[in-house]
Short mmCIF file of C-alpha atoms in Angstrom, two decimals:
data_model
loop_
_atom_site.label_atom_id
_atom_site.label_comp_id
_atom_site.label_asym_id
_atom_site.label_seq_id
_atom_site.Cartn_x
_atom_site.Cartn_y
_atom_site.Cartn_z
CA MET A 1 -90.43 29.63 -86.26
CA SER A 2 -88.25 28.61 -83.31
CA ILE A 3 -88.12 32.28 -82.17
CA LEU A 4 -91.92 32.38 -82.20
CA ARG A 5 -92.14 29.17 -80.21
CA GLY A 6 -89.66 30.56 -77.68
CA SER A 7 -91.67 33.77 -77.33
CA LEU A 8 -94.89 31.85 -76.76
CA ARG A 9 -93.25 29.74 -74.09
CA GLY A 10 -92.15 32.91 -72.41
CA VAL A 11 -95.75 34.12 -72.35
CA LEU A 12 -97.02 30.79 -71.04
CA ALA A 13 -94.41 30.23 -68.34
CA PRO A 14 -95.80 32.76 -65.82
CA ASN A 15 -99.29 31.25 -66.21
CA VAL A 16 -97.96 27.76 -65.51
CA HIS A 17 -96.26 28.93 -62.32
CA ARG A 18 -99.28 30.87 -61.09
CA THR A 19 -101.81 28.03 -61.34
CA SER A 20 -101.91 24.31 -61.90
CA MET A 21 -104.61 24.78 -64.53
CA PRO A 22 -104.22 26.98 -67.63
CA SER A 23 -106.28 30.14 -68.02
CA PRO A 24 -108.52 30.54 -71.09
CA LEU A 25 -105.82 32.71 -72.68
CA SER A 26 -103.04 30.24 -71.98
CA SER A 27 -105.28 27.42 -73.28
CA ALA A 28 -105.48 29.22 -76.59
CA LEU A 29 -101.74 29.84 -76.59
CA LEU A 30 -101.05 26.21 -75.70
CA CYS A 31 -103.08 25.08 -78.69
CA LEU A 32 -101.21 27.54 -80.90
CA LEU A 33 -97.85 26.43 -79.54
CA ARG A 34 -98.71 22.78 -80.21
CA SER A 35 -99.80 23.75 -83.71
CA LEU A 36 -96.23 24.97 -84.36
CA SER A 37 -94.60 21.91 -82.86
CA GLY A 38 -94.99 19.46 -85.72
CA THR A 39 -97.07 16.91 -83.75
CA PRO A 40 -99.79 14.85 -85.47
CA LEU A 41 -102.37 17.09 -83.79
CA ALA A 42 -100.75 20.26 -85.11
CA GLU A 43 -103.26 21.19 -87.79
CA ARG A 44 -106.27 20.58 -85.55
CA ASP A 45 -104.79 22.55 -82.66
CA GLY A 46 -103.95 25.44 -84.97
CA LYS A 47 -107.61 25.65 -85.98
CA VAL A 48 -108.71 25.44 -82.34
CA ALA A 49 -106.35 28.27 -81.39
CA ARG A 50 -107.62 30.52 -84.19
CA LYS A 51 -111.25 29.82 -83.27
CA MET A 52 -110.59 30.51 -79.59
CA SER A 53 -108.97 33.79 -80.50
CA GLU A 54 -111.80 34.79 -82.84
CA ASN A 55 -114.57 33.84 -80.41
CA GLY A 56 -113.12 35.54 -77.32
CA THR A 57 -112.53 32.56 -75.09
CA CYS A 58 -112.38 34.67 -71.93
CA ASN A 59 -116.19 34.81 -71.97
CA ARG A 60 -116.64 31.04 -71.88
CA ILE A 61 -118.69 29.69 -68.98
CA LEU A 62 -117.13 26.21 -68.97
CA THR A 63 -113.35 26.32 -68.57
CA LEU A 64 -110.78 24.17 -66.81
CA GLU A 65 -111.02 26.53 -63.84
CA SER A 66 -114.82 26.50 -63.64
CA MET A 67 -115.51 22.83 -64.39
CA ASN A 68 -116.01 20.17 -61.72
CA PRO A 69 -112.49 19.70 -60.27
CA CYS A 70 -113.21 16.06 -59.41
CA ILE A 71 -113.50 15.20 -63.11
CA GLN A 72 -109.95 16.41 -63.72
CA LYS A 73 -108.72 13.86 -61.18
CA VAL A 74 -110.36 10.98 -63.05
CA GLU A 75 -107.95 8.64 -64.85
CA TYR A 76 -108.74 5.45 -66.72
CA ALA A 77 -105.57 3.73 -67.85
CA VAL A 78 -107.29 1.02 -69.89
CA ARG A 79 -108.29 3.66 -72.45
CA GLY A 80 -105.55 6.18 -71.65
CA PRO A 81 -102.74 7.86 -73.64
CA ILE A 82 -101.15 4.63 -74.82
CA VAL A 83 -104.42 3.47 -76.38
CA ILE A 84 -104.91 6.86 -78.04
CA ARG A 85 -101.45 6.48 -79.58
CA ALA A 86 -102.32 2.94 -80.71
CA VAL A 87 -105.33 4.29 -82.61
CA GLU A 88 -103.12 6.93 -84.24
CA LEU A 89 -100.65 4.24 -85.31
CA GLU A 90 -103.48 2.21 -86.85
CA LYS A 91 -104.50 5.21 -88.92
CA GLU A 92 -100.90 5.82 -89.98
CA LEU A 93 -100.60 2.20 -91.15
CA GLN A 94 -103.82 2.59 -93.14
CA GLN A 95 -102.33 5.69 -94.79
CA GLY A 96 -99.27 3.71 -95.89
CA VAL A 97 -96.81 5.05 -93.32
CA LYS A 98 -93.96 2.56 -92.91
CA LYS A 99 -93.60 1.00 -89.45
CA PRO A 100 -91.50 -1.84 -88.02
CA PHE A 101 -94.79 -3.82 -87.79
CA THR A 102 -97.81 -4.46 -90.01
CA GLU A 103 -100.62 -4.28 -87.44
CA VAL A 104 -101.39 -2.93 -83.98
CA ILE A 105 -102.37 -5.66 -81.54
CA LYS A 106 -104.59 -4.19 -78.82
CA ALA A 107 -103.92 -6.44 -75.85
CA ASN A 108 -104.99 -3.65 -73.51
CA ILE A 109 -108.61 -4.51 -72.87
CA GLY A 110 -110.78 -7.57 -72.23
CA ASP A 111 -112.87 -7.24 -75.40
CA ALA A 112 -113.26 -10.86 -76.49
CA HIS A 113 -115.05 -10.39 -79.79
CA ALA A 114 -112.70 -7.62 -80.90
CA MET A 115 -109.91 -10.17 -80.39
CA GLY A 116 -111.62 -12.67 -82.69
CA GLN A 117 -113.69 -14.80 -80.28
CA LYS A 118 -116.80 -16.12 -82.05
CA PRO A 119 -120.19 -15.34 -80.49
CA ILE A 120 -122.12 -18.19 -78.88
CA THR A 121 -124.76 -19.19 -81.44
CA PHE A 122 -127.67 -19.59 -79.02
CA LEU A 123 -127.14 -16.15 -77.48
CA ARG A 124 -127.10 -14.44 -80.85
CA GLN A 125 -130.04 -16.39 -82.24
CA VAL A 126 -132.35 -15.40 -79.38
CA SER A 127 -131.08 -11.80 -79.54
CA ALA A 128 -131.68 -11.72 -83.31
CA ILE A 129 -135.32 -12.77 -82.97
CA CYS A 130 -135.85 -10.30 -80.14
CA LEU A 131 -134.54 -7.53 -82.40
CA TYR A 132 -136.42 -8.73 -85.50
CA PRO A 133 -139.43 -10.88 -84.49
CA GLU A 134 -140.21 -11.74 -88.13
CA LEU A 135 -137.41 -14.31 -87.78
CA MET A 136 -139.86 -16.40 -85.75
CA ASN A 137 -141.07 -17.64 -89.14
CA ASP A 138 -137.59 -18.75 -90.22
CA ASN A 139 -137.14 -22.52 -89.95
CA LYS A 140 -133.36 -22.09 -89.52
CA PHE A 141 -133.97 -21.21 -85.86
CA PRO A 142 -134.53 -24.09 -83.38
CA GLU A 143 -137.77 -24.19 -81.42
CA ASP A 144 -136.13 -23.55 -78.04
CA VAL A 145 -134.58 -20.37 -79.45
CA LYS A 146 -138.00 -19.16 -80.61
CA GLN A 147 -139.61 -20.02 -77.27
CA LYS A 148 -136.94 -18.09 -75.31
CA ALA A 149 -137.30 -15.06 -77.58
CA ALA A 150 -141.12 -15.15 -77.38
CA ARG A 151 -141.00 -15.26 -73.58
CA ILE A 152 -138.70 -12.23 -73.44
CA LEU A 153 -140.77 -10.26 -75.96
CA GLN A 154 -143.96 -11.10 -74.05
CA ALA A 155 -142.42 -9.36 -71.00
CA CYS A 156 -141.52 -6.19 -72.96
CA GLY A 157 -143.74 -3.15 -73.38
CA GLY A 158 -145.59 -3.50 -76.70
CA HIS A 159 -143.79 -6.85 -77.11
CA SER A 160 -140.77 -4.91 -78.36
CA ILE A 161 -137.25 -4.57 -76.94
CA GLY A 162 -137.36 -1.04 -78.32
CA ALA A 163 -139.63 -0.07 -75.40
CA TYR A 164 -138.44 1.19 -72.03
CA SER A 165 -138.48 -1.34 -69.22
CA ALA A 166 -138.99 -0.94 -65.49
CA SER A 167 -136.04 0.95 -64.01
CA GLN A 168 -134.94 -2.06 -61.96
CA GLY A 169 -135.14 -4.23 -65.07
CA ILE A 170 -137.76 -6.48 -66.69
CA GLU A 171 -139.40 -8.52 -63.93
CA VAL A 172 -139.26 -11.90 -65.66
CA ILE A 173 -135.54 -11.42 -66.33
CA ARG A 174 -134.90 -10.52 -62.69
CA GLN A 175 -136.74 -13.72 -61.75
CA ASP A 176 -134.47 -15.70 -64.08
CA VAL A 177 -131.37 -14.04 -62.60
CA ALA A 178 -132.57 -15.02 -59.10
CA LYS A 179 -133.05 -18.65 -60.21
CA TYR A 180 -129.57 -18.63 -61.79
CA ILE A 181 -128.04 -17.41 -58.52
CA GLU A 182 -129.90 -20.12 -56.60
CA ARG A 183 -128.54 -22.83 -58.95
CA ARG A 184 -125.03 -21.40 -58.75
CA ASP A 185 -125.10 -21.20 -54.95
CA GLY A 186 -126.53 -24.66 -54.27
CA GLY A 187 -130.12 -23.63 -53.55
CA ILE A 188 -129.55 -20.57 -51.33
CA GLN A 189 -132.60 -18.38 -51.90
CA SER A 190 -132.38 -15.26 -54.08
CA ASP A 191 -135.14 -12.64 -54.10
CA PRO A 192 -135.85 -11.00 -57.52
CA ASN A 193 -136.65 -7.80 -55.62
CA ASN A 194 -132.99 -7.65 -54.57
CA ILE A 195 -131.84 -7.85 -58.20
CA TYR A 196 -131.08 -4.68 -60.16
CA LEU A 197 -130.29 -5.06 -63.85
CA SER A 198 -127.68 -2.62 -65.10
CA THR A 199 -125.62 -1.29 -68.00
CA GLY A 200 -122.82 -3.82 -67.56
CA ALA A 201 -121.45 -4.30 -64.06
CA SER A 202 -119.68 -0.91 -64.11
CA ASP A 203 -122.89 1.09 -63.93
CA SER A 204 -124.19 -0.69 -60.84
CA ILE A 205 -120.79 -0.49 -59.12
CA VAL A 206 -120.74 3.29 -59.57
CA THR A 207 -124.39 3.52 -58.49
CA MET A 208 -123.63 1.66 -55.27
CA LEU A 209 -120.63 3.88 -54.55
CA LYS A 210 -122.87 6.95 -55.01
CA LEU A 211 -125.12 5.64 -52.24
CA LEU A 212 -122.21 4.90 -49.92
CA VAL A 213 -120.11 8.06 -50.22
CA SER A 214 -120.82 10.93 -47.81
CA GLY A 215 -119.24 13.26 -45.25
CA GLN A 216 -116.52 15.90 -45.29
CA GLY A 217 -112.96 16.04 -44.03
CA LYS A 218 -112.21 13.22 -41.59
CA SER A 219 -115.79 11.99 -41.88
CA ARG A 220 -115.47 11.53 -45.66
CA THR A 221 -116.17 7.96 -46.76
CA GLY A 222 -113.12 5.80 -47.33
CA VAL A 223 -113.33 2.88 -49.76
CA LEU A 224 -110.82 0.03 -49.52
CA ILE A 225 -109.76 -1.23 -52.96
CA PRO A 226 -107.17 -3.85 -53.94
CA ILE A 227 -103.88 -2.73 -55.44
CA PRO A 228 -103.42 -3.56 -58.26
CA GLN A 229 -107.04 -2.62 -59.04
CA TYR A 230 -109.34 -2.18 -62.01
CA PRO A 231 -109.22 1.59 -62.73
CA LEU A 232 -113.02 1.87 -62.69
CA TYR A 233 -112.74 2.02 -58.90
CA SER A 234 -110.12 4.77 -58.62
CA ALA A 235 -111.89 6.76 -61.36
CA ALA A 236 -115.29 6.50 -59.68
CA LEU A 237 -113.87 7.44 -56.28
CA ALA A 238 -112.12 10.47 -57.79
CA GLU A 239 -115.34 11.59 -59.47
CA LEU A 240 -117.29 11.18 -56.22
CA ASN A 241 -114.52 12.87 -54.18
CA ALA A 242 -114.32 9.82 -51.93
CA VAL A 243 -111.14 8.67 -50.19
CA GLN A 244 -109.35 5.81 -51.93
CA VAL A 245 -107.87 3.43 -49.37
CA ASN A 246 -105.35 1.01 -50.88
CA TYR A 247 -104.68 -2.50 -49.66
CA TYR A 248 -101.94 -4.41 -51.46
CA LEU A 249 -102.33 -7.91 -52.82
CA ASP A 250 -99.42 -10.28 -52.14
CA GLU A 251 -97.51 -10.69 -55.41
CA GLU A 252 -95.13 -13.22 -53.81
CA ASN A 253 -98.14 -15.42 -52.99
CA CYS A 254 -99.86 -15.37 -56.38
CA TRP A 255 -101.60 -12.04 -55.64
CA ALA A 256 -103.45 -13.46 -52.63
CA LEU A 257 -105.42 -11.21 -50.30
CA ASP A 258 -103.86 -10.94 -46.83
CA ILE A 259 -106.11 -10.07 -43.88
CA ASN A 260 -103.18 -8.52 -42.01
CA GLU A 261 -102.66 -6.13 -44.93
CA LEU A 262 -106.37 -5.28 -44.88
CA ARG A 263 -106.13 -4.51 -41.17
CA ARG A 264 -103.02 -2.33 -41.67
CA SER A 265 -104.74 -0.38 -44.42
CA LEU A 266 -107.93 0.12 -42.41
CA THR A 267 -106.05 1.28 -39.30
CA GLU A 268 -104.07 3.84 -41.27
CA ALA A 269 -107.18 5.10 -43.09
CA ARG A 270 -109.14 5.72 -39.89
CA LYS A 271 -106.65 8.46 -39.02
CA HIS A 272 -107.90 10.66 -41.87
CA CYS A 273 -111.28 9.37 -43.14
CA ASP A 274 -114.25 7.12 -42.32
CA PRO A 275 -113.69 3.77 -44.09
CA LYS A 276 -117.08 2.16 -44.75
CA VAL A 277 -116.64 0.02 -47.86
CA LEU A 278 -114.47 -2.97 -48.79
CA CYS A 279 -114.23 -3.81 -52.51
CA ILE A 280 -113.16 -7.26 -53.66
CA ILE A 281 -112.48 -8.35 -57.26
CA ASN A 282 -112.69 -12.15 -57.59
CA PRO A 283 -111.39 -13.55 -59.89
CA GLY A 284 -108.90 -10.70 -59.97
CA ASN A 285 -108.48 -7.96 -62.54
CA PRO A 286 -105.70 -7.24 -63.48
CA THR A 287 -103.99 -9.94 -61.44
CA GLY A 288 -105.89 -13.11 -62.41
CA GLN A 289 -105.96 -14.69 -58.94
CA VAL A 290 -108.89 -16.79 -57.67
CA GLN A 291 -109.66 -16.46 -53.96
CA SER A 292 -109.88 -19.57 -51.81
CA ARG A 293 -112.96 -20.24 -49.74
CA LYS A 294 -110.95 -19.72 -46.57
CA CYS A 295 -109.85 -16.29 -47.80
CA ILE A 296 -113.47 -15.33 -48.52
CA GLU A 297 -114.55 -16.48 -45.06
CA ASP A 298 -111.75 -14.39 -43.52
CA VAL A 299 -112.82 -11.34 -45.52
CA ILE A 300 -116.46 -11.74 -44.42
CA ARG A 301 -115.42 -12.04 -40.75
CA PHE A 302 -113.22 -8.98 -41.14
CA ALA A 303 -116.08 -6.98 -42.71
CA ALA A 304 -118.41 -8.03 -39.88
CA GLU A 305 -115.91 -7.15 -37.14
CA GLU A 306 -115.03 -3.80 -38.68
CA ASN A 307 -118.56 -2.89 -39.80
CA LEU A 308 -117.74 -2.58 -43.51
CA PHE A 309 -120.09 -2.79 -46.48
CA LEU A 310 -118.87 -5.50 -48.89
CA MET A 311 -118.81 -5.01 -52.67
CA ALA A 312 -117.97 -8.22 -54.55
CA ASP A 313 -117.04 -7.75 -58.21
CA GLU A 314 -117.57 -11.25 -59.63
CA VAL A 315 -117.76 -10.62 -63.37
CA TYR A 316 -115.11 -13.26 -64.13
CA GLN A 317 -116.86 -16.04 -62.20
CA ASP A 318 -116.95 -18.32 -65.28
CA ASN A 319 -113.24 -17.70 -65.99
CA VAL A 320 -111.37 -20.11 -63.69
CA TYR A 321 -108.56 -22.17 -65.25
CA ALA A 322 -105.98 -23.30 -62.68
CA LYS A 323 -106.16 -26.77 -61.16
CA GLY A 324 -107.31 -26.67 -57.57
CA CYS A 325 -109.03 -23.28 -58.03
CA THR A 326 -112.82 -22.93 -57.75
CA PHE A 327 -115.05 -19.88 -57.85
CA HIS A 328 -116.98 -19.33 -54.61
CA SER A 329 -119.50 -16.49 -54.61
CA PHE A 330 -119.38 -14.19 -51.61
CA LYS A 331 -123.12 -14.62 -51.15
CA LYS A 332 -122.89 -18.42 -51.00
CA VAL A 333 -120.06 -18.37 -48.46
CA LEU A 334 -121.82 -15.66 -46.44
CA PHE A 335 -124.99 -17.74 -46.05
CA GLU A 336 -123.10 -20.95 -45.35
CA MET A 337 -121.33 -19.20 -42.47
CA GLY A 338 -124.66 -18.97 -40.64
CA PRO A 339 -127.05 -16.28 -39.33
CA LYS A 340 -124.34 -14.45 -37.37
CA TYR A 341 -123.05 -13.23 -40.73
CA SER A 342 -125.83 -13.90 -43.25
CA GLU A 343 -128.30 -11.71 -41.34
CA THR A 344 -125.93 -8.82 -40.64
CA VAL A 345 -123.21 -8.35 -43.28
CA GLU A 346 -124.31 -5.95 -46.01
CA LEU A 347 -123.26 -7.12 -49.46
CA ALA A 348 -123.64 -6.05 -53.08
CA SER A 349 -122.37 -8.46 -55.74
CA PHE A 350 -122.01 -7.83 -59.47
CA HIS A 351 -122.00 -9.83 -62.70
CA SER A 352 -121.86 -8.94 -66.40
CA THR A 353 -122.53 -10.23 -69.93
CA SER A 354 -119.16 -8.84 -71.04
CA LYS A 355 -116.82 -11.52 -69.67
CA GLY A 356 -117.04 -15.26 -68.99
CA TYR A 357 -117.46 -17.43 -72.08
CA MET A 358 -119.89 -14.86 -73.55
CA GLY A 359 -117.67 -11.83 -74.11
CA GLU A 360 -120.69 -9.77 -75.19
CA CYS A 361 -119.21 -6.40 -74.16
CA GLY A 362 -121.21 -4.26 -76.58
CA PHE A 363 -124.61 -5.35 -75.28
CA ARG A 364 -123.85 -3.69 -71.92
CA GLY A 365 -125.81 -6.13 -69.81
CA GLY A 366 -125.30 -6.93 -66.14
CA TYR A 367 -126.88 -7.17 -62.72
CA MET A 368 -126.36 -6.39 -59.06
CA GLU A 369 -127.77 -8.33 -56.10
CA VAL A 370 -128.04 -6.56 -52.74
CA ILE A 371 -128.15 -8.42 -49.42
CA ASN A 372 -129.20 -7.05 -46.01
CA MET A 373 -129.81 -3.55 -47.37
CA ASP A 374 -131.86 -1.18 -45.23
CA PRO A 375 -135.35 -1.07 -46.84
CA ALA A 376 -135.37 2.74 -46.73
CA VAL A 377 -132.00 2.86 -48.52
CA LYS A 378 -133.27 0.33 -51.05
CA GLN A 379 -136.06 2.75 -51.90
CA GLN A 380 -133.43 5.42 -52.49
CA LEU A 381 -131.48 3.01 -54.72
CA THR A 382 -134.59 2.33 -56.80
CA LYS A 383 -135.15 6.08 -57.10
CA LEU A 384 -131.55 6.63 -58.17
CA VAL A 385 -131.63 4.03 -60.95
CA SER A 386 -134.97 5.39 -62.17
CA VAL A 387 -133.28 8.69 -63.06
CA ARG A 388 -131.59 6.83 -65.95
CA LEU A 389 -134.94 5.31 -66.95
CA CYS A 390 -133.69 1.74 -67.53
CA PRO A 391 -130.69 -0.35 -68.60
CA PRO A 392 -130.48 -1.16 -72.35
CA VAL A 393 -133.25 -3.66 -73.05
CA PRO A 394 -131.26 -5.67 -75.65
CA GLY A 395 -128.62 -6.12 -72.91
CA GLN A 396 -131.31 -7.29 -70.50
CA ALA A 397 -132.56 -9.78 -73.09
CA LEU A 398 -129.07 -11.16 -73.63
CA LEU A 399 -128.53 -11.46 -69.88
CA ASP A 400 -131.71 -13.52 -69.66
CA VAL A 401 -130.39 -16.00 -72.23
CA ILE A 402 -127.10 -16.30 -70.31
CA VAL A 403 -128.75 -17.00 -66.95
CA ASN A 404 -131.39 -19.24 -68.56
CA PRO A 405 -129.41 -21.32 -71.09
CA PRO A 406 -130.57 -24.43 -73.00
CA LYS A 407 -131.32 -27.48 -70.84
CA PRO A 408 -130.34 -31.09 -71.55
CA GLY A 409 -132.65 -32.52 -74.19
CA GLU A 410 -133.48 -29.16 -75.79
CA PRO A 411 -132.50 -28.70 -79.47
CA SER A 412 -129.74 -26.12 -78.82
CA TYR A 413 -128.16 -27.79 -75.78
CA LYS A 414 -125.36 -29.82 -77.38
CA GLN A 415 -124.12 -26.99 -79.61
CA PHE A 416 -124.35 -24.48 -76.77
CA MET A 417 -122.30 -26.65 -74.40
CA ALA A 418 -119.72 -27.49 -77.07
CA GLU A 419 -119.18 -23.79 -77.88
CA LYS A 420 -119.05 -22.76 -74.23
CA GLN A 421 -116.53 -25.45 -73.32
CA ALA A 422 -114.41 -24.67 -76.38
CA VAL A 423 -114.13 -21.00 -75.41
CA LEU A 424 -113.24 -21.73 -71.79
CA GLY A 425 -110.82 -24.51 -72.74
CA ASN A 426 -109.08 -22.23 -75.20
CA LEU A 427 -108.76 -19.50 -72.57
CA ALA A 428 -107.29 -21.98 -70.09
CA GLU A 429 -104.64 -23.00 -72.63
CA LYS A 430 -103.79 -19.36 -73.37
CA ALA A 431 -103.51 -18.62 -69.64
CA ARG A 432 -100.97 -21.45 -69.36
CA LEU A 433 -99.05 -20.30 -72.46
CA THR A 434 -98.84 -16.71 -71.22
CA GLU A 435 -97.26 -17.70 -67.93
CA GLU A 436 -94.91 -20.20 -69.58
CA ILE A 437 -93.54 -17.94 -72.33
CA LEU A 438 -93.20 -14.76 -70.28
CA ASN A 439 -91.31 -16.59 -67.53
CA GLN A 440 -88.69 -17.64 -70.08
CA SER A 441 -87.37 -14.06 -70.04
CA PRO A 442 -84.88 -13.34 -67.21
CA GLY A 443 -86.32 -9.86 -66.62
CA ILE A 444 -90.01 -10.82 -66.60
CA ARG A 445 -91.86 -12.63 -63.83
CA CYS A 446 -95.44 -13.75 -64.41
CA ASN A 447 -97.62 -15.34 -61.73
CA PRO A 448 -100.00 -18.13 -62.80
CA VAL A 449 -103.13 -16.78 -64.50
CA GLN A 450 -105.60 -18.67 -62.33
CA GLY A 451 -108.65 -16.92 -63.76
CA ALA A 452 -110.13 -13.83 -65.46
CA MET A 453 -108.61 -12.67 -68.78
CA TYR A 454 -105.30 -10.99 -67.98
CA SER A 455 -101.75 -11.44 -66.85
CA PHE A 456 -99.95 -8.78 -64.80
CA PRO A 457 -96.25 -9.60 -65.14
CA ARG A 458 -93.53 -7.79 -63.23
CA ILE A 459 -90.75 -6.40 -65.41
CA HIS A 460 -87.21 -5.25 -64.70
CA ILE A 461 -86.53 -1.72 -66.00
CA PRO A 462 -82.90 -0.54 -66.00
CA GLU A 463 -82.01 2.53 -63.93
CA LYS A 464 -81.05 4.49 -67.05
CA ALA A 465 -84.54 3.98 -68.50
CA ILE A 466 -86.13 4.94 -65.18
CA LYS A 467 -84.24 8.25 -65.15
CA LEU A 468 -85.11 8.98 -68.78
CA ALA A 469 -88.78 8.29 -68.05
CA GLN A 470 -88.74 10.59 -65.03
CA ALA A 471 -87.08 13.31 -67.11
CA GLU A 472 -89.96 13.04 -69.58
CA GLY A 473 -92.54 13.11 -66.77
CA GLN A 474 -93.56 9.49 -67.35
CA ALA A 475 -93.89 6.47 -65.10
CA PRO A 476 -91.11 4.00 -66.00
CA ASP A 477 -93.57 1.30 -67.07
CA MET A 478 -95.42 3.82 -69.26
CA PHE A 479 -92.06 4.61 -70.88
CA PHE A 480 -91.53 0.88 -71.49
CA CYS A 481 -95.05 0.28 -72.83
CA MET A 482 -94.89 3.26 -75.19
CA LYS A 483 -91.55 2.06 -76.58
CA LEU A 484 -93.03 -1.42 -76.97
CA LEU A 485 -95.98 0.01 -78.90
CA GLU A 486 -93.86 2.20 -81.20
CA GLU A 487 -91.44 -0.59 -82.06
CA THR A 488 -93.65 -3.69 -82.15
CA GLY A 489 -97.27 -2.49 -82.46
CA ILE A 490 -98.18 -4.32 -79.23
CA CYS A 491 -100.50 -2.29 -77.00
CA VAL A 492 -100.48 -3.21 -73.30
CA VAL A 493 -101.32 -1.08 -70.25
CA PRO A 494 -98.62 0.07 -67.80
CA GLY A 495 -98.97 -1.27 -64.27
CA SER A 496 -98.86 2.26 -62.88
CA GLY A 497 -102.40 2.69 -64.24
CA PHE A 498 -103.63 -0.05 -61.88
CA GLY A 499 -101.46 0.72 -58.88
CA GLN A 500 -98.44 -1.26 -57.66
CA ARG A 501 -95.97 -1.28 -54.80
CA GLU A 502 -93.39 1.48 -55.01
CA GLY A 503 -90.26 0.44 -56.86
CA THR A 504 -92.00 -2.30 -58.86
CA HIS A 505 -93.04 -2.15 -62.52
CA HIS A 506 -95.66 -4.17 -64.37
CA PHE A 507 -97.94 -4.20 -67.37
CA ARG A 508 -101.36 -5.73 -67.92
CA MET A 509 -102.13 -7.67 -71.07
CA THR A 510 -105.16 -9.69 -72.04
CA ILE A 511 -104.89 -13.38 -72.94
CA LEU A 512 -107.71 -13.04 -75.50
CA PRO A 513 -105.87 -12.90 -78.88
CA PRO A 514 -106.11 -16.09 -81.01
CA THR A 515 -103.57 -18.68 -79.87
CA ASP A 516 -101.16 -18.25 -82.81
CA LYS A 517 -101.25 -14.48 -82.51
CA LEU A 518 -100.85 -14.68 -78.73
CA LYS A 519 -97.76 -16.88 -79.09
CA SER A 520 -96.25 -14.44 -81.58
CA LEU A 521 -97.13 -11.48 -79.34
CA LEU A 522 -95.52 -13.10 -76.30
CA GLU A 523 -92.32 -14.02 -78.17
CA ARG A 524 -92.02 -10.49 -79.61
CA LEU A 525 -92.69 -8.98 -76.19
CA LYS A 526 -90.05 -11.21 -74.60
CA ASP A 527 -87.50 -10.30 -77.31
CA PHE A 528 -88.31 -6.61 -77.00
CA HIS A 529 -87.77 -6.64 -73.26
CA GLN A 530 -84.36 -8.21 -73.72
CA LYS A 531 -83.41 -5.61 -76.34
CA PHE A 532 -84.81 -2.80 -74.15
CA THR A 533 -82.79 -4.02 -71.17
CA GLU A 534 -79.58 -4.17 -73.20
CA GLU A 535 -80.15 -0.73 -74.72
CA TYR A 536 -80.69 1.02 -71.38
CA SER A 537 -78.25 -0.91 -69.19
#
């Protein structure tokens, strides 16, 4: 068997040297080689190899060489190789395979309900009636729930959320979103015609980038994104063949945004592309910082001076925990800075049903508000979203309940407020615990989790481990995270998937697990790091 493997490698080697992507023949041989290697995917790859051989793969139209090359550049660490391995480990545990742990804890993603957070009753009650209107006759549901559901259904085609909606979203829901923004921003006017409902925030972020990216060579659009960043941005820019322009957050100052660093990044980028867009994530993902009002004002002035389009990702606006920190929307600050800025700076801001106290990720609801957009471009935006027909209507309905919650005196108000405050209070306590426990380890440094749902601690990795990782073609923090997963069942995401300053190593973990499980996770992680450091020192 080993002779056969050696022969196959000999056949494959010339192909690897000739091109960075395997030919159809070498793809088949690679599958066959893996099938002889004893990996968990061996049996499947063996079947693939035989089928490719039988079917004459050379005649395939879609191959690695012929497919869109931009797609091959796309990476999304949050659901990358380490998560795939975590799923495999879960299956192995179910099959009775002995491991040093009894469960896999997926602390890799901000999926609140998957981590055990209970849904908010009012949100689910209204959604339930919208999905099954016969429940209107059930006296278990309060009257305000029934009234909200009836109003939403009245706005739907055929009074059913199974019908398509307008491409921009149901009008009455866009009106409610506009009123919510006005309440949030102290009465600053919001126009429902500037609101676009979307499939979560991600969909509208990508849609806006599609509008903004153009040019070739040095005229290609550059997009400034924070490092560390949420990998949606790097993935979307790779797919669109835009130029990613990194600006580094200041880890020594609680991941604050530094205007001097923005200016350095912009100056460098203008040598090789046309930077037109500045992306901000506030509160931060993966870094958990909350921007001060002064910082936001500085960013708006910078965007105005440098003629940059602002994209404000504000999906964690309800998740602020640290004393002295307050969420300020970019739109509110922009308008309070006066006409010099409010009438000129172009802004798109984003929100979602997936985060906050709601955590309703699966509904895929969200919205975008655009400010100072050229009317002709706005027509193009409306055309672009119409190609996808409409966002999921159940997600639109849920968004409406979030932006139009129970009012004081209504039957559901007290329970709604108690549940909301309990979720946010619990998250604040877990943010504090995460920082406290991780900082007890000499080789781990965790900044305060001021907001959002994650910590992004810096870890010391011994030189021996770094060299071993490099020998295996892995980033050192990927090497660490994979070892952590295999030995403890804890799944976190390596910092290299989000970007970090050269020579530093991090991981991102969510603070969402139940408090007892989070404490256990943090203690095990701390102990593992100590053991890892001793083993590779």
